Coordinates of C-alpha atoms in Angstrom, one line a residue:
X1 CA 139.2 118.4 120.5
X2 CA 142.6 118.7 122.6
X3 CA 145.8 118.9 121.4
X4 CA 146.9 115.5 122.2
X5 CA 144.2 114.0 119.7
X6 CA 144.7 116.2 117.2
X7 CA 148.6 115.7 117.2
X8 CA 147.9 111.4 116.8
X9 CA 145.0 112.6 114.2
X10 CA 148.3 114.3 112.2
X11 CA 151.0 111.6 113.0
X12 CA 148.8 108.4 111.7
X13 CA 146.8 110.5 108.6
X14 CA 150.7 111.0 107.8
X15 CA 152.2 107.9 108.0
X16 CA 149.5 106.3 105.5
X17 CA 150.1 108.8 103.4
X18 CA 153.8 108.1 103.5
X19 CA 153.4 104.3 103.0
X20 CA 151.1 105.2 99.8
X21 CA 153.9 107.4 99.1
X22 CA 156.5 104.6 99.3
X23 CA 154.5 102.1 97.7
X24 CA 153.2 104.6 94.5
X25 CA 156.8 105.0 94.3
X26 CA 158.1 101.1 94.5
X27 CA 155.4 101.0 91.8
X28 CA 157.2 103.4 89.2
X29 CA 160.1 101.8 89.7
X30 CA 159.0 98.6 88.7
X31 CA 156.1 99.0 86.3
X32 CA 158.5 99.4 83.5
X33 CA 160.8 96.1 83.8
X34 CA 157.0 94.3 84.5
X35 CA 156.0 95.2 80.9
X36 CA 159.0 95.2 78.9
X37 CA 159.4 91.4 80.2
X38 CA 159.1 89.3 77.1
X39 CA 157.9 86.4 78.9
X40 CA 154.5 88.0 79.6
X41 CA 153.6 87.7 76.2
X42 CA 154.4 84.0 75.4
X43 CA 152.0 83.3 78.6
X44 CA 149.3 81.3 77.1
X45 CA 145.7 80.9 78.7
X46 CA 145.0 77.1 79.2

């Protein structure tokens, strides 16, 4: 395989992994004020 593709192969495989990265993190940051929110409980199911 030459260089060239192997170097695009690299750059792409790491940008998704940085967007997962990014959006694992955006996660953590938020999953805690998600379920401490009291008004997630009084939801009811009609």
């Amino acid at each position: 395989m030459p260089t060239d593709s192997v170097l695009v192969t690299v750059f792409v495989v790491t940008m998704f992994v940085l967007f997962a990265g990014v959006l694992f993190w955006g996660d953590l940051q938020t999953r805690t004020k998600r379920l401490a929110d009291p008004s997630a409980a009084k939801r009811r199911a009609f």
